[in-house]
């Protein structure tokens, strides 16, 4: 059975901790609850000044920028991307997503199920 839905109908989880994560909300759009066995699709929204933590993990992920401007930080690099762009983050690559604009940044991030244990 094909599952469809609207991202606006999925309640966001506020990840802001005021230490390493600022103005970040996450919606799990597709995961085990929808029958996905291998991958999880998440929609992140970063408000003005928003950023994810600088981190690394053993799984890859694929990212599509839905709206806004983003800097992807990795090592000494700062890679600008914007709406319509995509990025591949290999396993064990240190990275951080930073909202580089005044408007909300939204991006889809797909990870294997071990990358989103709560699904």
PDB file of C-alpha atoms in Angstrom:
ATOM      1  CA  UNK A   1       0.000   0.000   0.000  1.00  0.00           C
ATOM      2  CA  UNK A   2       1.297   3.464  -0.900  1.00  0.00           C
ATOM      3  CA  UNK A   3       1.325   5.931   1.980  1.00  0.00           C
ATOM      4  CA  UNK A   4       0.974   9.674   1.367  1.00  0.00           C
ATOM      5  CA  UNK A   5       0.702  12.650   3.652  1.00  0.00           C
ATOM      6  CA  UNK A   6       1.270  16.357   4.149  1.00  0.00           C
ATOM      7  CA  UNK A   7       4.322  17.524   6.042  1.00  0.00           C
ATOM      8  CA  UNK A   8       2.261  20.246   7.755  1.00  0.00           C
ATOM      9  CA  UNK A   9       0.152  17.510   9.379  1.00  0.00           C
ATOM     10  CA  UNK A  10       3.185  15.946  11.100  1.00  0.00           C
ATOM     11  CA  UNK A  11       3.851  17.572  14.484  1.00  0.00           C
ATOM     12  CA  UNK A  12       7.389  18.973  14.684  1.00  0.00           C
ATOM     13  CA  UNK A  13       9.800  18.029  17.438  1.00  0.00           C
ATOM     14  CA  UNK A  14      11.709  21.028  18.801  1.00  0.00           C
ATOM     15  CA  UNK A  15      15.416  20.131  19.044  1.00  0.00           C
ATOM     16  CA  UNK A  16      16.618  23.540  20.303  1.00  0.00           C
ATOM     17  CA  UNK A  17      18.837  23.054  23.347  1.00  0.00           C
ATOM     18  CA  UNK A  18      20.526  26.479  23.462  1.00  0.00           C
ATOM     19  CA  UNK A  19      23.983  24.861  23.561  1.00  0.00           C
ATOM     20  CA  UNK A  20      24.757  23.135  20.249  1.00  0.00           C
ATOM     21  CA  UNK A  21      21.349  23.185  18.538  1.00  0.00           C
ATOM     22  CA  UNK A  22      19.561  26.459  17.836  1.00  0.00           C
ATOM     23  CA  UNK A  23      16.084  27.005  16.354  1.00  0.00           C
ATOM     24  CA  UNK A  24      15.748  23.515  14.827  1.00  0.00           C
ATOM     25  CA  UNK A  25      12.519  21.577  14.376  1.00  0.00           C
ATOM     26  CA  UNK A  26      12.284  18.085  12.915  1.00  0.00           C
ATOM     27  CA  UNK A  27       9.400  16.160  11.414  1.00  0.00           C
ATOM     28  CA  UNK A  28       9.753  12.438  10.698  1.00  0.00           C
ATOM     29  CA  UNK A  29       7.749  12.133   7.481  1.00  0.00           C
ATOM     30  CA  UNK A  30       8.436   8.490   6.640  1.00  0.00           C
ATOM     31  CA  UNK A  31       9.785   5.886   9.034  1.00  0.00           C
ATOM     32  CA  UNK A  32       8.892   2.599  10.672  1.00  0.00           C
ATOM     33  CA  UNK A  33       5.465   3.939  11.701  1.00  0.00           C
ATOM     34  CA  UNK A  34       4.611   4.253   7.996  1.00  0.00           C
ATOM     35  CA  UNK A  35       6.059   0.830   7.168  1.00  0.00           C
ATOM     36  CA  UNK A  36       9.531   1.925   6.012  1.00  0.00           C
ATOM     37  CA  UNK A  37      11.985  -0.831   6.874  1.00  0.00           C
ATOM     38  CA  UNK A  38      15.292   0.625   5.703  1.00  0.00           C
ATOM     39  CA  UNK A  39      15.245   4.433   5.556  1.00  0.00           C
ATOM     40  CA  UNK A  40      13.789   7.404   7.386  1.00  0.00           C
ATOM     41  CA  UNK A  41      12.842  10.682   5.702  1.00  0.00           C
ATOM     42  CA  UNK A  42      12.961  13.734   7.945  1.00  0.00           C
ATOM     43  CA  UNK A  43      12.096  17.378   7.276  1.00  0.00           C
ATOM     44  CA  UNK A  44      14.179  19.880   9.221  1.00  0.00           C
ATOM     45  CA  UNK A  45      13.225  23.529   9.666  1.00  0.00           C
ATOM     46  CA  UNK A  46      15.860  25.951  10.928  1.00  0.00           C
ATOM     47  CA  UNK A  47      14.696  29.403  11.936  1.00  0.00           C
ATOM     48  CA  UNK A  48      16.782  32.547  11.557  1.00  0.00           C
ATOM     49  CA  UNK A  49      20.113  31.927  13.306  1.00  0.00           C
ATOM     50  CA  UNK A  50      19.380  28.196  13.385  1.00  0.00           C
ATOM     51  CA  UNK A  51      22.034  25.480  13.295  1.00  0.00           C
ATOM     52  CA  UNK A  52      22.419  21.780  13.883  1.00  0.00           C
ATOM     53  CA  UNK A  53      25.273  20.537  16.062  1.00  0.00           C
ATOM     54  CA  UNK A  54      28.670  19.946  14.462  1.00  0.00           C
ATOM     55  CA  UNK A  55      28.772  16.157  14.532  1.00  0.00           C
ATOM     56  CA  UNK A  56      29.694  12.899  12.853  1.00  0.00           C
ATOM     57  CA  UNK A  57      28.132   9.441  12.657  1.00  0.00           C
ATOM     58  CA  UNK A  58      28.766   6.142  10.857  1.00  0.00           C
ATOM     59  CA  UNK A  59      25.917   6.437   8.349  1.00  0.00           C
ATOM     60  CA  UNK A  60      25.529   8.486   5.195  1.00  0.00           C
ATOM     61  CA  UNK A  61      22.689  10.821   4.512  1.00  0.00           C
ATOM     62  CA  UNK A  62      21.143  12.516   1.537  1.00  0.00           C
ATOM     63  CA  UNK A  63      19.870  16.074   1.776  1.00  0.00           C
ATOM     64  CA  UNK A  64      17.601  18.178  -0.444  1.00  0.00           C
ATOM     65  CA  UNK A  65      17.173  21.887   0.283  1.00  0.00           C
ATOM     66  CA  UNK A  66      13.460  22.722   0.035  1.00  0.00           C
ATOM     67  CA  UNK A  67      13.661  26.433   0.858  1.00  0.00           C
ATOM     68  CA  UNK A  68      16.117  28.986   2.135  1.00  0.00           C
ATOM     69  CA  UNK A  69      19.885  29.347   2.170  1.00  0.00           C
ATOM     70  CA  UNK A  70      22.268  27.036   3.984  1.00  0.00           C
ATOM     71  CA  UNK A  71      25.943  26.740   4.813  1.00  0.00           C
ATOM     72  CA  UNK A  72      27.128  23.177   5.234  1.00  0.00           C
ATOM     73  CA  UNK A  73      30.204  23.250   7.441  1.00  0.00           C
ATOM     74  CA  UNK A  74      32.687  20.383   7.245  1.00  0.00           C
ATOM     75  CA  UNK A  75      36.246  20.673   8.505  1.00  0.00           C
ATOM     76  CA  UNK A  76      37.498  24.025   7.220  1.00  0.00           C
ATOM     77  CA  UNK A  77      34.938  24.144   4.388  1.00  0.00           C
ATOM     78  CA  UNK A  78      31.752  26.195   4.311  1.00  0.00           C
ATOM     79  CA  UNK A  79      29.668  25.051   1.361  1.00  0.00           C
ATOM     80  CA  UNK A  80      26.768  27.318   0.350  1.00  0.00           C
ATOM     81  CA  UNK A  81      23.600  25.620  -0.890  1.00  0.00           C
ATOM     82  CA  UNK A  82      20.091  26.926  -1.487  1.00  0.00           C
ATOM     83  CA  UNK A  83      16.578  25.842  -2.452  1.00  0.00           C
ATOM     84  CA  UNK A  84      16.707  23.199  -5.174  1.00  0.00           C
ATOM     85  CA  UNK A  85      20.235  22.028  -4.291  1.00  0.00           C
ATOM     86  CA  UNK A  86      21.169  18.638  -2.870  1.00  0.00           C
ATOM     87  CA  UNK A  87      24.071  17.267  -0.839  1.00  0.00           C
ATOM     88  CA  UNK A  88      25.488  13.859   0.001  1.00  0.00           C
ATOM     89  CA  UNK A  89      27.153  13.529   3.408  1.00  0.00           C
ATOM     90  CA  UNK A  90      29.335  10.387   3.520  1.00  0.00           C
ATOM     91  CA  UNK A  91      29.661   8.251   6.645  1.00  0.00           C
ATOM     92  CA  UNK A  92      31.976   9.660   9.337  1.00  0.00           C
ATOM     93  CA  UNK A  93      32.170  13.105   7.677  1.00  0.00           C
ATOM     94  CA  UNK A  94      31.943  15.870  10.293  1.00  0.00           C
ATOM     95  CA  UNK A  95      29.194  18.299   9.335  1.00  0.00           C
ATOM     96  CA  UNK A  96      26.817  21.027  10.451  1.00  0.00           C
ATOM     97  CA  UNK A  97      23.886  22.773   8.750  1.00  0.00           C
ATOM     98  CA  UNK A  98      23.519  26.511   9.363  1.00  0.00           C
ATOM     99  CA  UNK A  99      20.689  28.770   8.216  1.00  0.00           C
ATOM    100  CA  UNK A 100      22.507  31.397   6.139  1.00  0.00           C
ATOM    101  CA  UNK A 101      19.482  33.596   5.478  1.00  0.00           C
ATOM    102  CA  UNK A 102      16.792  35.632   7.158  1.00  0.00           C
ATOM    103  CA  UNK A 103      14.005  33.241   6.157  1.00  0.00           C
ATOM    104  CA  UNK A 104      13.438  29.694   7.444  1.00  0.00           C
ATOM    105  CA  UNK A 105      15.667  26.986   6.004  1.00  0.00           C
ATOM    106  CA  UNK A 106      13.930  23.693   5.213  1.00  0.00           C
ATOM    107  CA  UNK A 107      15.673  20.548   4.079  1.00  0.00           C
ATOM    108  CA  UNK A 108      14.794  16.910   3.649  1.00  0.00           C
ATOM    109  CA  UNK A 109      17.312  14.493   5.119  1.00  0.00           C
ATOM    110  CA  UNK A 110      17.154  10.763   4.395  1.00  0.00           C
ATOM    111  CA  UNK A 111      19.096   8.369   6.621  1.00  0.00           C
ATOM    112  CA  UNK A 112      19.153   4.617   7.186  1.00  0.00           C
ATOM    113  CA  UNK A 113      16.918   3.557  10.050  1.00  0.00           C
ATOM    114  CA  UNK A 114      19.849   3.434  12.502  1.00  0.00           C
ATOM    115  CA  UNK A 115      20.233   7.192  11.920  1.00  0.00           C
ATOM    116  CA  UNK A 116      16.809   7.854  13.440  1.00  0.00           C
ATOM    117  CA  UNK A 117      16.272   5.375  16.269  1.00  0.00           C
ATOM    118  CA  UNK A 118      12.919   6.852  17.272  1.00  0.00           C
ATOM    119  CA  UNK A 119      11.622   6.591  13.677  1.00  0.00           C
TER     120      UNK A 119
END
